[in-house]
Coordinates of C-alpha atoms and ligand atoms in Angstrom, one line a residue:
X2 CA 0.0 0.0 0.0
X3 CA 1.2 3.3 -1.0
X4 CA 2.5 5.2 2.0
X5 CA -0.1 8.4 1.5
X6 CA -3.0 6.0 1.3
X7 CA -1.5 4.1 4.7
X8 CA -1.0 7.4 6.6
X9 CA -4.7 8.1 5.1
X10 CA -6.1 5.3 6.8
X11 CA -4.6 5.6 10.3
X12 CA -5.8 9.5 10.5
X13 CA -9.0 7.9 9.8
X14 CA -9.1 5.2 12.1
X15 CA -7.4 8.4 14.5
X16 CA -10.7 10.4 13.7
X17 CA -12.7 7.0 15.0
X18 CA -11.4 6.1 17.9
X19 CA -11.2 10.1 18.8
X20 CA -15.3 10.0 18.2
X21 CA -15.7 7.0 20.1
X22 CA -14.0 7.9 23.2
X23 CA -15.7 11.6 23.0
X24 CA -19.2 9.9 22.9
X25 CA -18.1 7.5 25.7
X26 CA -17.0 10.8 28.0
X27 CA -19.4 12.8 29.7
X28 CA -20.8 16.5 28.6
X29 CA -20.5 18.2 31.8
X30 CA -17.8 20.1 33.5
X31 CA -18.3 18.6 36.5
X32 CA -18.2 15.0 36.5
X33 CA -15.3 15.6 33.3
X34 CA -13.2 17.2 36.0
X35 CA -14.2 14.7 38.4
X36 CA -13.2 11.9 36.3
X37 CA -9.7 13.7 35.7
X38 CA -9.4 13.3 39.5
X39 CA -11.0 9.8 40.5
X40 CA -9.0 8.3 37.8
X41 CA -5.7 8.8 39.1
X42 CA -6.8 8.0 42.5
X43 CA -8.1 4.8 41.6
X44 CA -5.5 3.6 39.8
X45 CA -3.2 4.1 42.5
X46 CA -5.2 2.4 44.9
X47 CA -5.6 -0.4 42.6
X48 CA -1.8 -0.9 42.0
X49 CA -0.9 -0.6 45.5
X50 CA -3.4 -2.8 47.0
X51 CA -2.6 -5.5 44.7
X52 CA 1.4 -4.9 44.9
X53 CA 0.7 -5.1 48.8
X54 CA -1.5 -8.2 48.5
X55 CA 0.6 -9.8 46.6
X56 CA 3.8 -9.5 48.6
X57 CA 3.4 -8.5 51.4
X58 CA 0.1 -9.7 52.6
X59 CA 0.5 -12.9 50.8
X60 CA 4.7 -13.5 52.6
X61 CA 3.2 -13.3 55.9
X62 CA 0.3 -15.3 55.6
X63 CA 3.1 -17.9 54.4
X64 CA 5.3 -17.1 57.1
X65 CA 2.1 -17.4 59.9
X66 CA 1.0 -20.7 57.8
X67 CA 4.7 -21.9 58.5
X68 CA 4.8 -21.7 62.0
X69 CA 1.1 -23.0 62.7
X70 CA 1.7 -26.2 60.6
X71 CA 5.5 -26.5 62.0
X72 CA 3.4 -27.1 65.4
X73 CA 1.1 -29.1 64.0
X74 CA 3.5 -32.1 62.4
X75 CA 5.2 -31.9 65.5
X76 CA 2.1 -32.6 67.1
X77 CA 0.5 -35.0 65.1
X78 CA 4.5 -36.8 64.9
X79 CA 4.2 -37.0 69.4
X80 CA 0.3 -38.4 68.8
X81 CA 1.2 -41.3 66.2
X82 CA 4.6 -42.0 67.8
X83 CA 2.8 -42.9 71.3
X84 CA 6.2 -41.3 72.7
X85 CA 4.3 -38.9 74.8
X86 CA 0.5 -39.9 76.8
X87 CA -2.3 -38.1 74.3
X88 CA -4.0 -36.2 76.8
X89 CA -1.0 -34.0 77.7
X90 CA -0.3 -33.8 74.0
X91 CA -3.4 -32.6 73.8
X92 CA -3.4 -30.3 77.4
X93 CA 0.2 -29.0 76.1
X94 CA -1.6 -27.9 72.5
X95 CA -4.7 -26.1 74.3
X96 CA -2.2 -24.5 77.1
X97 CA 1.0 -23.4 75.0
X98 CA -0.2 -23.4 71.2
X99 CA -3.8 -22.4 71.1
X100 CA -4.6 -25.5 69.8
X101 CA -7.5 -27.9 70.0
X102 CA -6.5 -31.6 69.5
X103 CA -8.9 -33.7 68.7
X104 CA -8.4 -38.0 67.5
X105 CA -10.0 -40.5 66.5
X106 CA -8.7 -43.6 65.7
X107 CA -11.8 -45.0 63.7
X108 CA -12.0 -41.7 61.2
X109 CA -11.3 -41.4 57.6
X110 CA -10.8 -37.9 56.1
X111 CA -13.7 -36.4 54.5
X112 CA -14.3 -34.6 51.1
X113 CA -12.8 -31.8 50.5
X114 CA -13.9 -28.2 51.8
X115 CA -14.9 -25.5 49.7
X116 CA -14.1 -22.2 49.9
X117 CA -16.2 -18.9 50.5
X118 CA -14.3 -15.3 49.0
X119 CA -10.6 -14.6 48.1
X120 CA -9.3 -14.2 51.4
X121 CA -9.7 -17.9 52.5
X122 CA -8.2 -19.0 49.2
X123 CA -4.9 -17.0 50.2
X124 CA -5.3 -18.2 53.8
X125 CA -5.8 -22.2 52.0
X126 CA -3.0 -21.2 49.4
X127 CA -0.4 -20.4 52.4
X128 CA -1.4 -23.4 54.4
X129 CA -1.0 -26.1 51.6
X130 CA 1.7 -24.9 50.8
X131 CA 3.3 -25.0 54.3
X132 CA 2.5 -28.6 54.5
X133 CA 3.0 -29.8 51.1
X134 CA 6.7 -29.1 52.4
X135 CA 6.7 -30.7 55.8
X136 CA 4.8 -33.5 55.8
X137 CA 3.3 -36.6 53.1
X138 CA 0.4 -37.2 55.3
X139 CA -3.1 -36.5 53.5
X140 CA -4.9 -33.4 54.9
X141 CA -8.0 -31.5 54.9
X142 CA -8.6 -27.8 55.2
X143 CA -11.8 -26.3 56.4
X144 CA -11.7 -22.5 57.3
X145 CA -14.6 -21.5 59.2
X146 CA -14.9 -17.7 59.0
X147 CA -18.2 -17.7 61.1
X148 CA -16.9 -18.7 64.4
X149 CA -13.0 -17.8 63.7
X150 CA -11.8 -21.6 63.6
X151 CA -9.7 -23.2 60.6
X152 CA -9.6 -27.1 61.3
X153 CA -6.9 -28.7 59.8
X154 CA -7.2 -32.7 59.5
X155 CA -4.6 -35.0 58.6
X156 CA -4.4 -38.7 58.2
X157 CA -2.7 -40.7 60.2
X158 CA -1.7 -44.7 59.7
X159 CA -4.4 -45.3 62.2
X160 CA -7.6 -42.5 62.4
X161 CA -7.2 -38.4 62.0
X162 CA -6.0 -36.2 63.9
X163 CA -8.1 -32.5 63.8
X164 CA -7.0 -29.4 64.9
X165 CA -8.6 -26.4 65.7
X166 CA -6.4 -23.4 65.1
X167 CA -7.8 -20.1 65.9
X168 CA -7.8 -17.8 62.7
X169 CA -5.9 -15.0 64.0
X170 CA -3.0 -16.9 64.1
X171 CA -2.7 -17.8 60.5
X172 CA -4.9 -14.4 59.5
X173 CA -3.1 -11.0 59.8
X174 CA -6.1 -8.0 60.0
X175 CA -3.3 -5.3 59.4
X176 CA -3.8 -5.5 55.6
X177 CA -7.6 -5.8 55.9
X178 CA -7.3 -2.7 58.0
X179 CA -5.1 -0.8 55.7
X180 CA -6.8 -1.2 52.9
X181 CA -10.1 -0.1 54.3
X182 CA -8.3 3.1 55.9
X183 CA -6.6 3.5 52.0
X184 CA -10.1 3.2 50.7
X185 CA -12.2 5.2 53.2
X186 CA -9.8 8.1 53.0
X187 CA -9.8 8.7 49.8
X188 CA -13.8 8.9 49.4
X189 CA -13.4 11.1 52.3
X190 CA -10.6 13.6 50.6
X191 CA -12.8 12.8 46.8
X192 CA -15.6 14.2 48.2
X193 CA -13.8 17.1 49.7
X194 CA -12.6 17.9 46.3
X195 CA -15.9 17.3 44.7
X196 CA -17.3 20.3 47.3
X197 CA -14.6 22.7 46.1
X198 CA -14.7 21.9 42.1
X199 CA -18.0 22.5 42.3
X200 CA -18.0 25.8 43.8
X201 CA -15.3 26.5 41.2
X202 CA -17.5 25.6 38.3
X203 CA -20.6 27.5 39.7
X204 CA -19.3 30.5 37.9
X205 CA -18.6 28.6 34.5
X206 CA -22.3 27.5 34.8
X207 CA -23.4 31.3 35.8
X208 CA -21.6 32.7 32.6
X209 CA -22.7 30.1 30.3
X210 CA -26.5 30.7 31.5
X211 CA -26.1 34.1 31.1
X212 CA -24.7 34.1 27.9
X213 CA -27.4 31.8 26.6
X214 CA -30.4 33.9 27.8
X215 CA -28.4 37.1 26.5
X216 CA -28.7 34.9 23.1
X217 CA -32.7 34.7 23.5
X218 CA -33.4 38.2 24.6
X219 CA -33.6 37.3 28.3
X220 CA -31.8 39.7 30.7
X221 CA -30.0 37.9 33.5
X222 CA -30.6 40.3 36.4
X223 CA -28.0 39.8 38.9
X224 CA -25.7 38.2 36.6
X225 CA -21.6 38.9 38.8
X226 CA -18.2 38.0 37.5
X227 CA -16.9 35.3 40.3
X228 CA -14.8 32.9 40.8
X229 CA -11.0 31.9 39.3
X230 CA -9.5 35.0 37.6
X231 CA -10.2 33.4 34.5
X232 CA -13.8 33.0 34.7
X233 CA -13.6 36.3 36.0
X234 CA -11.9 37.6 32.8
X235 CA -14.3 35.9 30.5
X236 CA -17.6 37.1 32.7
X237 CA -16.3 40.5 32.7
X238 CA -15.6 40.5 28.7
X239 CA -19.2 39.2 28.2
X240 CA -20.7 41.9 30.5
X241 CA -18.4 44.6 28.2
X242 CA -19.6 42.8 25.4
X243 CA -22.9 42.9 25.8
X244 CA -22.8 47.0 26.7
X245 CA -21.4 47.7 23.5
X246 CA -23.8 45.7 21.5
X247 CA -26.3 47.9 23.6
X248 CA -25.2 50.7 22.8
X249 CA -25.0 50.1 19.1
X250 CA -28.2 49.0 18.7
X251 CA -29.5 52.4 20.4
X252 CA -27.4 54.2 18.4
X253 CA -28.4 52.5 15.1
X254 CA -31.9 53.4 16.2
X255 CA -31.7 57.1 17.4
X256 CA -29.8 57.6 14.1
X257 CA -33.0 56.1 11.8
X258 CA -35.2 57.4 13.8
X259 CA -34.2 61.3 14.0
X260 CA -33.3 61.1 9.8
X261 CA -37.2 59.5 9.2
X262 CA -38.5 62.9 11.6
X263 CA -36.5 65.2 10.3
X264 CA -37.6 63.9 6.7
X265 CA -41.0 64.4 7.3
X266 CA -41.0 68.1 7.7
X267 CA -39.7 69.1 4.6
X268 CA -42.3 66.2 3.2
X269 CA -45.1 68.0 4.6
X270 CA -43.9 71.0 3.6
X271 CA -43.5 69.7 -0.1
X272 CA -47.0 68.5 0.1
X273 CA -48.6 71.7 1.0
X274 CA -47.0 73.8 -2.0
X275 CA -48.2 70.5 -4.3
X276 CA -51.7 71.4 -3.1
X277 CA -51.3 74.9 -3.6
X278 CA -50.3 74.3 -7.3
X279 CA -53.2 73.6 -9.9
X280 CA -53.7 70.3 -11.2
X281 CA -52.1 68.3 -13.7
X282 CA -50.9 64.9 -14.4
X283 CA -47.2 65.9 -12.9
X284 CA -48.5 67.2 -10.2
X285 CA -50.4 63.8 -9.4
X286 CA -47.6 61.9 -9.8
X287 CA -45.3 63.9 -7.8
X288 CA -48.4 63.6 -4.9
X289 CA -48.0 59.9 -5.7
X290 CA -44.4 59.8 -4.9
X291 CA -44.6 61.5 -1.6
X292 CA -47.3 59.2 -0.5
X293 CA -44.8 56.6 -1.4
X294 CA -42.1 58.3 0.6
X295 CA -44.2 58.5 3.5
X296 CA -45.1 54.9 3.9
X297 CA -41.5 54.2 3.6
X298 CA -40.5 57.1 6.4
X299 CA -43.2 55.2 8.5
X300 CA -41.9 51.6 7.7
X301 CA -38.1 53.0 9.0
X302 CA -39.5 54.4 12.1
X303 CA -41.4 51.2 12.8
X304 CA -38.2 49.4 12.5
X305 CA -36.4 51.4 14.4
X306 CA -38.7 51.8 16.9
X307 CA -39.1 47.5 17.0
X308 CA -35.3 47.3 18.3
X309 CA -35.6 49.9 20.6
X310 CA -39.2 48.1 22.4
X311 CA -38.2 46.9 25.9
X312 CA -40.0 44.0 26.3
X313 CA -40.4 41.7 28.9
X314 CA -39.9 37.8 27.9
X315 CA -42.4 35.7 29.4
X316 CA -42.9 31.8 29.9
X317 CA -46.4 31.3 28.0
X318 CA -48.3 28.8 25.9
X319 CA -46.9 29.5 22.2
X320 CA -49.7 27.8 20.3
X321 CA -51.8 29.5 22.5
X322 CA -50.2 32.9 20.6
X323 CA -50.4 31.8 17.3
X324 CA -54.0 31.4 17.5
X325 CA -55.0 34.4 19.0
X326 CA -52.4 36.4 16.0
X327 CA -54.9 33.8 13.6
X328 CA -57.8 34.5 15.2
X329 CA -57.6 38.7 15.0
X330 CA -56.0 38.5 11.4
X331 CA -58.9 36.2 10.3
X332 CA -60.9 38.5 8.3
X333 CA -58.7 39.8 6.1
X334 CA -56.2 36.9 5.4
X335 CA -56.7 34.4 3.0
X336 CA -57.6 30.9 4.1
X337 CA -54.9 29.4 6.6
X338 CA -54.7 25.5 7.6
X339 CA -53.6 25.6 11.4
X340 CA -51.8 22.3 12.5
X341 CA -49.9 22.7 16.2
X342 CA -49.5 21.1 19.2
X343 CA -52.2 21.6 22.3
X344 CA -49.3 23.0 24.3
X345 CA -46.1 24.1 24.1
X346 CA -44.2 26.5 26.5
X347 CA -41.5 29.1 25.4
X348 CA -39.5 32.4 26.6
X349 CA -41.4 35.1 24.2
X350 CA -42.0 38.5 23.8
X351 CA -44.9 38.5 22.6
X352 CA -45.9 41.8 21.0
X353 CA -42.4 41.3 19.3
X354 CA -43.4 37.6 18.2
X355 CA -46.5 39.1 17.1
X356 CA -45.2 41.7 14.7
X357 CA -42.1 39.1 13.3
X358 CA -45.5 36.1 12.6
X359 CA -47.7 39.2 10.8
X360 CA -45.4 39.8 8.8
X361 CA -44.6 36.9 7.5
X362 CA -48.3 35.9 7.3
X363 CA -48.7 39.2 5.3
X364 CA -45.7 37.9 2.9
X365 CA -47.5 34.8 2.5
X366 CA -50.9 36.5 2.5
X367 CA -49.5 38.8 -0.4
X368 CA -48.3 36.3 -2.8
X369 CA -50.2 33.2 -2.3
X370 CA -54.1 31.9 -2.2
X371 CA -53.7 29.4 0.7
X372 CA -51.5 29.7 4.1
X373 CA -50.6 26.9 5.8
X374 CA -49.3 27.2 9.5
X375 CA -47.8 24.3 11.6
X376 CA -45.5 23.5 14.4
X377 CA -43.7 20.2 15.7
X378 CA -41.4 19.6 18.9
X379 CA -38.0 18.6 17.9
X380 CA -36.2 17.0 20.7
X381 CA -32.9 16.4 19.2
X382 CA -30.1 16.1 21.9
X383 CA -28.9 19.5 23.8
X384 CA -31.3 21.3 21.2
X385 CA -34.5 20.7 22.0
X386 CA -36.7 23.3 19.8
X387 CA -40.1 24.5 18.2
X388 CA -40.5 24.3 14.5
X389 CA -42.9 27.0 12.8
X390 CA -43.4 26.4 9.0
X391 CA -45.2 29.2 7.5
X392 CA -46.0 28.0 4.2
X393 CA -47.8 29.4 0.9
X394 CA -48.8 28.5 -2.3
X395 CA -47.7 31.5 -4.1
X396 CA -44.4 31.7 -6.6
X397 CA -41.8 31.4 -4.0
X398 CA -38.0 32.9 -4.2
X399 CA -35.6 31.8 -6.1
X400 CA -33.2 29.8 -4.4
X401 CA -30.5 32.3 -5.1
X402 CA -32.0 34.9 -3.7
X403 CA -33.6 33.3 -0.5
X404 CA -30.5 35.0 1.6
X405 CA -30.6 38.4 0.3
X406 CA -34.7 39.1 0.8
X407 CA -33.9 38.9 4.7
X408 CA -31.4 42.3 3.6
X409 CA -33.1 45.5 4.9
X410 CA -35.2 47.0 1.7
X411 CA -34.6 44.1 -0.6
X412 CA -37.2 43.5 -2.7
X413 CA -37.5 40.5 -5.4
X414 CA -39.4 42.8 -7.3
X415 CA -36.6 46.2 -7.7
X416 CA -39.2 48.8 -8.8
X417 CA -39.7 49.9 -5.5
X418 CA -43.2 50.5 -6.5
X419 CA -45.9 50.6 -3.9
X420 CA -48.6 48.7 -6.0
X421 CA -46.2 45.4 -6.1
X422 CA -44.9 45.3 -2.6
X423 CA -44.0 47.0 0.1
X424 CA -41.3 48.7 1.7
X425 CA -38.5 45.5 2.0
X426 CA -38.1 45.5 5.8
X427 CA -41.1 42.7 6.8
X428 CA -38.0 39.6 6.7
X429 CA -34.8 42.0 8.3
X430 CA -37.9 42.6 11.0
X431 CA -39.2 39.3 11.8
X432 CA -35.4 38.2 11.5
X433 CA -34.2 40.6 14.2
X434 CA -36.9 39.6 16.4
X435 CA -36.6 36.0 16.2
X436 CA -32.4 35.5 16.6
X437 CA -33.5 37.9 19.9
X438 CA -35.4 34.9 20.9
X439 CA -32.3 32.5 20.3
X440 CA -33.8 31.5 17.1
X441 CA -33.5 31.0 13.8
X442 CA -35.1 31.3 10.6
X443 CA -34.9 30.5 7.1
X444 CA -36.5 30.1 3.7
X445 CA -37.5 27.5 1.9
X446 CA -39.6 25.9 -0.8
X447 CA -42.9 24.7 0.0
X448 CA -44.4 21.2 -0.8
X449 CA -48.0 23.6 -1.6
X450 CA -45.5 25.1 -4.1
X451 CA -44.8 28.8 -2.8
X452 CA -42.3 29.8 0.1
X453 CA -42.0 27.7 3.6
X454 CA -40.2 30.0 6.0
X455 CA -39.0 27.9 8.8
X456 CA -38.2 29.1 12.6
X457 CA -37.0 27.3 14.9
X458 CA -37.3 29.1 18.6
X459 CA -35.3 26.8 21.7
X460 CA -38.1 25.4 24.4
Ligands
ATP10 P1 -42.8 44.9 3.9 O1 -43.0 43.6 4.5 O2 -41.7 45.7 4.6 O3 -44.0 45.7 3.7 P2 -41.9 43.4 1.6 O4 -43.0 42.4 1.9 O5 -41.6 43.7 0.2 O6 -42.2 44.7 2.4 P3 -40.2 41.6 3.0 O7 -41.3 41.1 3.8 O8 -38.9 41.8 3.7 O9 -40.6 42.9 2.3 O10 -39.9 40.6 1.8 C1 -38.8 40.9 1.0 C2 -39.1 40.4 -0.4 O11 -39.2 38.9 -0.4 C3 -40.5 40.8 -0.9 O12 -40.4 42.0 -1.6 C4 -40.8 39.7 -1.9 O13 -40.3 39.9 -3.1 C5 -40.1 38.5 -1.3 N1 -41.1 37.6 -0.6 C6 -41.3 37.6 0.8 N2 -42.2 36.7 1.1 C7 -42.6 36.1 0.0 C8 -43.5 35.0 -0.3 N3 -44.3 34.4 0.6 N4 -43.6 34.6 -1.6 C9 -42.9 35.2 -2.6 N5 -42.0 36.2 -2.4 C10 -41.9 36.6 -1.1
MG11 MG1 -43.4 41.8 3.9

């Protein structure tokens, strides 16, 4: 394989495995930095419990299994040897050694034992082993955790011999103890650090809500810059930010709207000597004009005036809306198909939704016979939204020019002539009003064969 196409195919599998392991971590801050801080942890406390186990828990339990069965043989050697009477073999076990001896001559070793959890497997491990090396006799093991006992039997020529050997000697706690301690502490000092990385990302979150409402027209009252200098920074350069963007905005309107008054003095002005004059065709066309200019001088004001409107955003039943805009536009509109869902709740303004969905209505109104009007819930992950389709059966836009009719006073139509349109500012309007919300809209072709304008406003 060339070495282009190789290098090709391992950015490629790169680009997988990069996607896998980002849909595998989690979104938030929170538990991410968590993660970044239990891992470590863990893994430490892994290794060095089973480094510890492994030599050092596992050496003594050999070394305590050593000494135990050492006693033992020597035991069970005095028994079947006769050297010594049995019952102060037997007194010497339970005085010096901690040791029940029990025999009987008639026994036969049983099954096997079985054992219950890891711990008695190392105990049975160390044991075995011990007198695997001391002694050929056969032998049973039976470790009984519930009253602290491990018998030990081993065959003699004649009978079994049992012993009872109290578990302590054989089982060290120290390890069990240390690795409890290991494990309690660092839940303990996890959590601590949970408690503080959460009051460190507080602020992140603050910002980030902030920000977002600022992105659907909702003012976040006692929105602060906290927390690490950083945050701080970025808090502080939003709340700048957002000034400025203020400020323009009045500025863009003040401007419009003092050229649009002072126009309409001279205007008036210019209409009174027209009346004065006597008349003609000129003279009606130049009355014509004015009229023109006038409706335009309104249609700037009106914009203007709809980015300056202070409005309250509100929590309220949007199809609700929609069918009281229906239901006072009735008369005059031509028929419209409503299709939306009994209830949906958004953040609106609504006098400002009203005037961006009348216009739009009037655009379809204008240039189509039928209006259809319908809205579905799209829960797609981390952007769960409202879809309004605004359709008509009218001639549409053509596709290259579905950008530029949102432009302020772009018309399809470039006559600028009253009797085929209006003024051009309908779509910058209901554009500016709707990205207040946080949404979006765009234009599209309609299945009824006319335009399909499509917002989407977040839930
Ligand atoms: P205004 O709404 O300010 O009175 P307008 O309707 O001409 O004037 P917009 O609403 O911004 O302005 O629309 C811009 C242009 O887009 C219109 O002039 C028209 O050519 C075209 N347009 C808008 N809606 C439709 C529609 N439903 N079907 C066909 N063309 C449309
Ligand atoms: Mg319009």
């Amino acid at each position: 394989m060339p070495s282009g196409q190789k290098a090709y195919k391992t950015s490629l599998m790169a680009k997988s495995v990069n996607k896998i392991f980002k849909k595998m971590m989690p979104r938030g801050l929170f538990v991410r930095s968590l993660l970044i801080l239990i891992t470590p942890i863990t893994l430490v406390m892994l290794i060095t419990s089973f480094v510890f186990v492994d030599n050092h828990w596992n050496r003594m339990s050999d070394r305590l299994a050593e000494s135990v069965v050492g006693e033992i043989i020597w035991l069970s050697d005095m028994v079947e040897s006769s050297r010594w009477d049995y019952t102060d073999i037997q007194g010497y076990g339970k005085a010096h050694l901690e040791i029940d001896i029990t025999y009987d001559k008639a026994a036969i070793l049983p099954e096997h034992y079985k054992d219950h959890g890891s711990w008695q497997r190392i105990m049975r491990k160390s044991l075995e082993r011990a007198l695997d090396k001391r002694t050929a006799r056969p032998y049973r093991i039976n470790i009984a955790h519930h009253n602290k006992f491990i018998y030990i039997k081993i065959g003699l020529k004649q009978g079994v011999i049992t012993f009872n050997v109290p578990l302590r000697r054989i089982f060290s706690s120290s390890a069990y103890i240390f690795l409890i301690w290991m494990a309690i502490s660092s839940i303990f000092l996890i959590s601590i650090a949970a408690i503080f990385m959460r009051n460190q990302i507080r602020p992140i979150r603050a910002l980030a809500k902030a920000t977002e409402n600022y992105g659907r027209g909702i003012d976040t009252k006692n929105f602060k810059p906290c927390g690490a200098r950083e945050v701080r920074q970025a808090a502080r350069a939003f709340l700048d930010m957002k000034d400025r963007i203020g400020r323009q905005v009045s500025q863009r309107t003040v401007m419009l709207a003092g050229v649009s008054h002072d126009l309409r003095t001279p205007l008036t002005r210019l209409k009174l000597s027209l009346s004065m004059l006597p008349p003609s065709q000129d003279i009606d066309d130049m009355k014509k004009d004015i009229a023109d200019m006038e409706t335009m001088i309104d249609g700037y004001l009106n914009f203007a005036r709809g980015a300056d409107i202070k409005e309250e955003s509100a929590r309220i039943n949007f199809s609700a809306l929609i069918t009281e805009i229906y239901a006072r536009n009735k008369n005059r509109l031509k028929p419209v198909h409503l299709d939306l869902p009994e209830y949906v709740e958004l953040n609106i303004k609504p006098q400002s939704m009203e005037r961006a969905l009348t216009n739009i209505l009037n655009n379809a109104d204008k240039y189509g016979e039928e209006i259809w009007v319908s809205a579905q819930i799209i829960d797609e992950p981390y952007n769960k939204h409202l879809e309004l389709r605004i359709e008509d059966n009218g001639i549409g836009i053509a596709p290259e020019k579905l950008e530029d009719v949102f432009k302020p006073f772009y018309r399809v139509e470039t006559s600028r002539n009253s009797s085929t349109g209006g003024i051009g500012l309908g779509l910058s309007i209901a554009q500016d009003i709707i990205l207040n919300h946080g949404g979006k809209i765009t234009l599209d072709k309609s299945p009824h064969g006319g335009l399909a304008a499509c917002i989407h406003l977040p839930i």
